[in-house]
Tab-separated table of C-alpha atoms in Angstrom:
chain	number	residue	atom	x	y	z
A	91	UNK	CA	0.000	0.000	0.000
A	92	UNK	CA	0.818	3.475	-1.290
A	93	UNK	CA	1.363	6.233	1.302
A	94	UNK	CA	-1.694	8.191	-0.499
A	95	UNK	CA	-3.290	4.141	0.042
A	96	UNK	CA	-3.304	3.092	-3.595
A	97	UNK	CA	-2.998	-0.598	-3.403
A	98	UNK	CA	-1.248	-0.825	-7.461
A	99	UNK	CA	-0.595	1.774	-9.694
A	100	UNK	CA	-1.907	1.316	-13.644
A	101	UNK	CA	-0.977	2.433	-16.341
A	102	UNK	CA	-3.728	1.823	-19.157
A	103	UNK	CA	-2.961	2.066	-23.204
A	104	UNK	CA	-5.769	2.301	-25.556
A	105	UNK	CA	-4.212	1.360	-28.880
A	106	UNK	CA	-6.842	3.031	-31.082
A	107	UNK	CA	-8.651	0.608	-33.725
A	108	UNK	CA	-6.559	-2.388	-32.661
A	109	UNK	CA	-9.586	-4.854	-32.890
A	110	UNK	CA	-9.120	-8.536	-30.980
A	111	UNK	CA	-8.856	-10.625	-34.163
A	112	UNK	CA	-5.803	-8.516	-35.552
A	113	UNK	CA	-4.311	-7.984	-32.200
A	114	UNK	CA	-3.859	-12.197	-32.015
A	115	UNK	CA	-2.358	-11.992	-35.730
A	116	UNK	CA	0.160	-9.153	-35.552
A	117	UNK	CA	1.153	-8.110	-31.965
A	118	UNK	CA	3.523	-10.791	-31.493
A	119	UNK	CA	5.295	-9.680	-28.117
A	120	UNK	CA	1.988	-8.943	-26.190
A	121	UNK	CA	1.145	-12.703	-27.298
A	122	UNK	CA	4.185	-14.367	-26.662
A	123	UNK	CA	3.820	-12.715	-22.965
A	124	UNK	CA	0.678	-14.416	-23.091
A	125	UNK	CA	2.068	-17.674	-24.187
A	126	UNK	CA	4.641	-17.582	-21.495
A	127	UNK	CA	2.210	-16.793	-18.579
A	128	UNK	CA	3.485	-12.946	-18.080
A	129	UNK	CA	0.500	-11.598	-19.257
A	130	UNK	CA	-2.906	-12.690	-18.972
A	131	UNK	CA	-5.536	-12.096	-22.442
A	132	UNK	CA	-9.298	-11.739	-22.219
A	133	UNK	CA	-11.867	-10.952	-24.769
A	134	UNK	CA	-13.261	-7.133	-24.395
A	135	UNK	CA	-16.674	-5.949	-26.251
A	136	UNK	CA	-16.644	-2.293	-26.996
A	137	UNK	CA	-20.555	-0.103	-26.312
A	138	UNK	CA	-22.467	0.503	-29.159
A	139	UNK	CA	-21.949	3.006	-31.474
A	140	UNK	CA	-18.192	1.308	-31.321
A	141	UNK	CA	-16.552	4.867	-32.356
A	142	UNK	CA	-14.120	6.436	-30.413
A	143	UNK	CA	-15.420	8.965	-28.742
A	144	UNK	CA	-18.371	6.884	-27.074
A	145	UNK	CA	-15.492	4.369	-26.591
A	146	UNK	CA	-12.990	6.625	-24.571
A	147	UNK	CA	-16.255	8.262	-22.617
A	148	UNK	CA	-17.343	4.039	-21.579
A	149	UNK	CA	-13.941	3.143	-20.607
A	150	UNK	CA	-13.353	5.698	-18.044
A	151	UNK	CA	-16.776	6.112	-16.341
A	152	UNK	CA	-18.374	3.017	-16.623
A	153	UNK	CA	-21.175	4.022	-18.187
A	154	UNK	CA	-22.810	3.004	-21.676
A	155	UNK	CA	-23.147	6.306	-24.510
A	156	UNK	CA	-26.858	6.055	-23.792
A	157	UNK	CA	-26.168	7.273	-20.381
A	158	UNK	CA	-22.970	9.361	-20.537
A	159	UNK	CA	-24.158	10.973	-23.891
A	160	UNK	CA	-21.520	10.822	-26.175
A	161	UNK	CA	-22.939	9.103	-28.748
A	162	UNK	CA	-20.532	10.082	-31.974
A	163	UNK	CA	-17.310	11.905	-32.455
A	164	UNK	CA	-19.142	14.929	-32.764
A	165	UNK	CA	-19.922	15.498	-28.623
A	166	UNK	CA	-17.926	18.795	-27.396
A	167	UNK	CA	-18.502	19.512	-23.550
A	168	UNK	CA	-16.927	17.706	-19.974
A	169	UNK	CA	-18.660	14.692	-18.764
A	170	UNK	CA	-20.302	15.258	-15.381
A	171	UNK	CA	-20.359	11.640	-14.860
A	172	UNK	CA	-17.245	10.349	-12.060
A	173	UNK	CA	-14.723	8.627	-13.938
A	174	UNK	CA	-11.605	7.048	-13.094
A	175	UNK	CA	-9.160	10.386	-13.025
A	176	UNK	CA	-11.990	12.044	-10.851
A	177	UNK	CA	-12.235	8.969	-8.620
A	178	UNK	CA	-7.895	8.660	-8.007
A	179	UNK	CA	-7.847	12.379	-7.833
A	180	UNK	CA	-10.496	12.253	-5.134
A	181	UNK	CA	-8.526	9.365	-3.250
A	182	UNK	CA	-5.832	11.304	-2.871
A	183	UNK	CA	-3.638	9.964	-6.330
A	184	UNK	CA	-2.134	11.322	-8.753
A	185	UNK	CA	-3.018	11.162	-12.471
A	186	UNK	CA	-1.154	11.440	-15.945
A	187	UNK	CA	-2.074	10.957	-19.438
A	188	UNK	CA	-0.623	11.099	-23.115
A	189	UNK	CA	-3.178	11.190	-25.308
A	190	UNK	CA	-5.564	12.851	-28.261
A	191	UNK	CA	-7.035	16.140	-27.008
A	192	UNK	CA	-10.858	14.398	-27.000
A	193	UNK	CA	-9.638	12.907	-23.302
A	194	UNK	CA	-8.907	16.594	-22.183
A	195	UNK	CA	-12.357	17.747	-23.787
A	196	UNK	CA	-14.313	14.857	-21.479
A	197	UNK	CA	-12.369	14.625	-18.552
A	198	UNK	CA	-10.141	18.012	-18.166
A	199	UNK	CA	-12.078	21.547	-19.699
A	200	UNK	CA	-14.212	22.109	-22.441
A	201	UNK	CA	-13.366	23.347	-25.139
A	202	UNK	CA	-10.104	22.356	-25.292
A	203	UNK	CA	-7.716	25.442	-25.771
A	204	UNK	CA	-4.470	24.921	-26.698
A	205	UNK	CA	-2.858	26.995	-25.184
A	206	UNK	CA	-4.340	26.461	-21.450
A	207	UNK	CA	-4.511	22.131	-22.823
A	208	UNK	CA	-2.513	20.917	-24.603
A	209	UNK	CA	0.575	20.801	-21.786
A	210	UNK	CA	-0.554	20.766	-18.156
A	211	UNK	CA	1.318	20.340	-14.773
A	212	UNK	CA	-1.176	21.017	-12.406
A	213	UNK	CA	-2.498	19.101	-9.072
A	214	UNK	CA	-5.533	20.977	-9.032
A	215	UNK	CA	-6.606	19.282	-12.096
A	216	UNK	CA	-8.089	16.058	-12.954
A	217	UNK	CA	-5.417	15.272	-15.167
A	218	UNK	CA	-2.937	16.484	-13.225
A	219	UNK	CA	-0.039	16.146	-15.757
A	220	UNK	CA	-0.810	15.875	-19.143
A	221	UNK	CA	0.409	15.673	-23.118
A	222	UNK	CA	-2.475	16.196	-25.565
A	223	UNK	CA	-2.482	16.542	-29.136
A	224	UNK	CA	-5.342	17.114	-31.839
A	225	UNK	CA	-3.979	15.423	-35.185
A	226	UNK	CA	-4.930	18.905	-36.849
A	227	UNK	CA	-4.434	19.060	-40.324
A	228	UNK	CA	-5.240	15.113	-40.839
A	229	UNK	CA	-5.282	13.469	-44.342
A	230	UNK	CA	-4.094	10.598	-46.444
A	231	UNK	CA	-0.953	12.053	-47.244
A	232	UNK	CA	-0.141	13.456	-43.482
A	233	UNK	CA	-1.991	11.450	-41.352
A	234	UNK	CA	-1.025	13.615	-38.366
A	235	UNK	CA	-0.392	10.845	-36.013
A	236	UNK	CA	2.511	11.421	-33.426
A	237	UNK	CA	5.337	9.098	-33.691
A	238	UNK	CA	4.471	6.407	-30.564
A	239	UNK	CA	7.683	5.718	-29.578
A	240	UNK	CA	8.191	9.769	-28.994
A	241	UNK	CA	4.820	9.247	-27.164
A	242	UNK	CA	5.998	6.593	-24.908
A	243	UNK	CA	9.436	8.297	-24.270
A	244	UNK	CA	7.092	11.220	-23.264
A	245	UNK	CA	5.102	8.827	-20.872
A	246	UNK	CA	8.131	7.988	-19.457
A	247	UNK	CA	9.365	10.977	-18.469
A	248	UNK	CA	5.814	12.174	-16.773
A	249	UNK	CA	6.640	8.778	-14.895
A	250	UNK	CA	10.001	9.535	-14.313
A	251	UNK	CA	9.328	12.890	-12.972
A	252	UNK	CA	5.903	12.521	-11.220
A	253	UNK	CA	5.144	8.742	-10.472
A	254	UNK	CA	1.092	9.154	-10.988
A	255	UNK	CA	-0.821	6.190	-9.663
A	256	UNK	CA	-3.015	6.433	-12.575
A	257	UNK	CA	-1.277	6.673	-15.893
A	258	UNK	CA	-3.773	6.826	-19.553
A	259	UNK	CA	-2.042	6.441	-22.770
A	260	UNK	CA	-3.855	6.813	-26.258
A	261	UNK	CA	-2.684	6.222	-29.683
A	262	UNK	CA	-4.194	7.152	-32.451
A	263	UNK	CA	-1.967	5.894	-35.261
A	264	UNK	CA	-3.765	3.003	-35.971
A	265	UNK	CA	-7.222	3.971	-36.323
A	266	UNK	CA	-6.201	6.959	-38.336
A	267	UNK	CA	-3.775	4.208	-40.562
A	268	UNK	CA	-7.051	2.178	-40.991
A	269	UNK	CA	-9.287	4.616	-42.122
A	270	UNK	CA	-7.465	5.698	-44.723
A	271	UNK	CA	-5.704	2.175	-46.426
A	272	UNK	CA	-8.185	-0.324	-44.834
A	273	UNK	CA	-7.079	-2.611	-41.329
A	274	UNK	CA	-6.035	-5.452	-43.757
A	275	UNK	CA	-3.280	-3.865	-45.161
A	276	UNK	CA	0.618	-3.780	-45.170
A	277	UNK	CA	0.399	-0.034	-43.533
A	278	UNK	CA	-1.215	-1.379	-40.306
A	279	UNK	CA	1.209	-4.781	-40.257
A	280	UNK	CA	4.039	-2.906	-40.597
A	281	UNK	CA	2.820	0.317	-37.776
A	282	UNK	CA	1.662	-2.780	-35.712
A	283	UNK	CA	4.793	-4.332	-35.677
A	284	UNK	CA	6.702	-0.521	-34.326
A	285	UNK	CA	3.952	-0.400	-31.576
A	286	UNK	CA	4.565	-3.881	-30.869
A	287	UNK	CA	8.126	-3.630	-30.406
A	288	UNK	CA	8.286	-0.459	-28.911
A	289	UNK	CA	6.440	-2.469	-26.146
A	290	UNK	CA	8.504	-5.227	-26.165
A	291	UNK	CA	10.939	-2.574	-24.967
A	292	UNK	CA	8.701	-0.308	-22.466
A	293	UNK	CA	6.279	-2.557	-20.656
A	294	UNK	CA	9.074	-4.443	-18.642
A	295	UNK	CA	10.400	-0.751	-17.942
A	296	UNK	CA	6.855	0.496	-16.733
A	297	UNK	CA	6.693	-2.677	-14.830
A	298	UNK	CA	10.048	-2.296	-12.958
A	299	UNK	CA	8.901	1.155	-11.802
A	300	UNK	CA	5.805	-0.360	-9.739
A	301	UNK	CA	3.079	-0.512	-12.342
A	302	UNK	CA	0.238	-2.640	-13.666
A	303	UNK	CA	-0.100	-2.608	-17.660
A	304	UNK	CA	-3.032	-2.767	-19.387
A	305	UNK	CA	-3.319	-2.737	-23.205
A	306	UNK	CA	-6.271	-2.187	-24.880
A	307	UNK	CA	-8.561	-0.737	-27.735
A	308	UNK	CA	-11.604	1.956	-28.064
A	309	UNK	CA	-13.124	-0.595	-30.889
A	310	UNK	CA	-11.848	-2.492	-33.717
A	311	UNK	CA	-12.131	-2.047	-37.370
A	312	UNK	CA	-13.044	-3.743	-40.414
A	313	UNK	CA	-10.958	-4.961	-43.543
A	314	UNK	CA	-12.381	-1.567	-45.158
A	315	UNK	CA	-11.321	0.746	-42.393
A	316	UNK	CA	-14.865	0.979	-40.852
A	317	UNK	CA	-16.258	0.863	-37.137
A	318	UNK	CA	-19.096	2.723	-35.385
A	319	UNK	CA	-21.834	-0.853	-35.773
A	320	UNK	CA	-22.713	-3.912	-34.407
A	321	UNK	CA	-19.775	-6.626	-35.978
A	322	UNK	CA	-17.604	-8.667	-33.966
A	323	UNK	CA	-14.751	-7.341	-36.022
A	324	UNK	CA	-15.652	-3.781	-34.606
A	325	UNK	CA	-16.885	-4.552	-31.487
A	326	UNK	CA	-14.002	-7.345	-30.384
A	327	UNK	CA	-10.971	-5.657	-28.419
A	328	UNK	CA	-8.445	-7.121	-26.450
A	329	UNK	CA	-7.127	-7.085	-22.864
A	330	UNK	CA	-3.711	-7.431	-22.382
A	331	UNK	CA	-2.527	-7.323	-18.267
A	332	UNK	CA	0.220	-7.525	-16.929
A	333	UNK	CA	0.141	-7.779	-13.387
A	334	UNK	CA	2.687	-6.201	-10.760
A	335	UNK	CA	4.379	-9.354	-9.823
A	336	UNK	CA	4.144	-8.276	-6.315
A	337	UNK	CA	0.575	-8.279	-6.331
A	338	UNK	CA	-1.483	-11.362	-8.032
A	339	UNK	CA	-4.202	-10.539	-9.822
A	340	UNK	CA	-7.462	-11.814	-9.177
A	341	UNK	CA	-8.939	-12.176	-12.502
A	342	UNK	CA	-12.119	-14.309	-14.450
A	343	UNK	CA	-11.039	-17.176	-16.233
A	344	UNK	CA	-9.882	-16.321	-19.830
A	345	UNK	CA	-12.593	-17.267	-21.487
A	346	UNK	CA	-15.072	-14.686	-20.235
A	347	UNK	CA	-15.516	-11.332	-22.328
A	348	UNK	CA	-15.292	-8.545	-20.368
A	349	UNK	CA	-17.692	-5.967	-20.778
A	350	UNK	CA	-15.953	-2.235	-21.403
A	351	UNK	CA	-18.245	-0.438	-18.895
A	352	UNK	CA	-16.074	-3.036	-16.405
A	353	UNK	CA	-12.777	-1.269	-16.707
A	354	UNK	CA	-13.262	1.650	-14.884
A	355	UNK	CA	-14.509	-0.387	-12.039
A	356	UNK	CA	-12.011	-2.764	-12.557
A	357	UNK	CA	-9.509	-0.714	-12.640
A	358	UNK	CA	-10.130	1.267	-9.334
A	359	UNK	CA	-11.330	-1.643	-7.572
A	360	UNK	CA	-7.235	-3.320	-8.349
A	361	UNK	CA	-6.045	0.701	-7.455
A	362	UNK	CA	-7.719	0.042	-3.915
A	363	UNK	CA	-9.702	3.611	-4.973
A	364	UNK	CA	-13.419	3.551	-3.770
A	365	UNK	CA	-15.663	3.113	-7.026
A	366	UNK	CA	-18.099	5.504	-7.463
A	367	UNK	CA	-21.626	5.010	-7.075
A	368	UNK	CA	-22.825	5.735	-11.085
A	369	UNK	CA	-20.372	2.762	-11.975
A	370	UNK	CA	-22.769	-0.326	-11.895
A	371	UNK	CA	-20.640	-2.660	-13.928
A	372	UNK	CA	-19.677	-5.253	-11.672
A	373	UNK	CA	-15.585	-4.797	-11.647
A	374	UNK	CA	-13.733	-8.049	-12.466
A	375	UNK	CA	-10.208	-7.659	-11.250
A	376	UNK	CA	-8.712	-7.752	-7.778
């Protein structure tokens, strides 16, 4: 136990787009982890519509669109819904995140203003120290996507410097990658494969410094670089965690699908944070 009483610190990476079926196929270290009994791999289904912004809103407060209301990429406006960096800011924790300026929007201040946003080192905050960026300027020639190994350098160093007991990372390479040349594609084997190695590199570094590591999606994507419906291929998402070895995790058996309105109270319940009272998932880690 923490001296602010967090019982693990997590780090959580949403790997944007990176659907279940082509997570197996191309993210070879996270599955040989599995393979060796490092890391343990459940099935995730995303809410409905499975689009990002609905996505990131479920994940961190528990809650489905219909009740959040962020139904499409098109919501502006904070969440007044508790959500995970509420709840460890609250306890008493600190929180951290790298990640596309939508999380800021939800979670930190609406609008989101660049200049007041995008870098933040603040304990009076939600996010109390934070990296955003907006992809401005998007297209198929420049898809605007920050280099992810700069990213997780950048995590590192928030780490490094401030040791937050809640830690969110968000990439949006591959999403943006699929929507523009299609998930099936060399462009997403060969971006998988950097992301995949970069963790290869990173995760036994986060876990050295004291942290649980969960890897993720928002949704998945289709063949055609399409999400937002009802298919498996859109809706499927892995778990990845890997558990402080200190600290056993007290998990379902594999074969159960966890719901994505559990994380949040899966994730403070293994944090030792008190869950609030709007999260009625029943949380599935200890």
């Amino acid at each position: 136990m923490g001296n602010n009483g967090m019982k693990n610190k997590v780090i959580l990476l949403i790997l944007d787009g990176l659907g279940y079926s082509y997570a197996r196929k191309l993210m070879g270290n996270l599955e040989g982890w599995v393979d060796s009994g490092e890391a343990t791999l459940w099935k995730g289904l995303s809410v409905l519509p499975s689009v990002s912004g609905p996505c990131y809103a479920s994940i961190h407060t528990g809650l489905t669109p219909q009740e959040h209301g962020v139904t499409s990429n098109y919501h502006q406006g904070k969440l007044e819904d508790p959500d995970i960096f509420s709840a460890v800011k609250s306890a008493g924790g600190t929180t951290a995140a790298v990640a596309h300026s939508f999380f800021s929007d939800y979670f930190q201040a609406s609008p989101f203003n660049h200049l007041c946003d995008m870098e933040v080192d603040d304990i009076n905050r939600p996010i109390q120290h934070a990296r955003f960026y907006t992809m401005a300027g998007e297209n198929k020639a420049q898809p605007a996507t920050p280099s992810d190994i700069d990213l997780f350098w950048q995590m590192s160093l928030l780490i490094q410097r401030h040791q937050p007991d809640y830690f969110l990372f968000h990439s949006s390479t591959l999403d943006s990658l699929g929507h523009h040349y299609g998930f099936d594609s060399i462009e997403i084997d060969k971006n998988c494969y950097v992301i995949d190695a970069a963790l290869g590199d990173f995760i036994p570094r986060w876990q050295e410094q004291g942290y649980d590591v969960i890897v993720t999606a928002d949704h998945g994507q289709s063949a055609r670089g399409h999400h937002g419906g009802t298919e498996a291929i859109m809706r499927d998402i892995p778990i990845y965690y890997f558990a402080n070895p200190d600290n056993a995790l007290d998990g379902p058996p594999t074969g159960v699908v966890i719901d994505q309105t559990a994380l949040a109270p899966s994730i403070l319940q293994r944090m030792g944070v008190d869950i609030p009272e709007s999260m009625q998932t029943t949380p599935v880690w200890r």
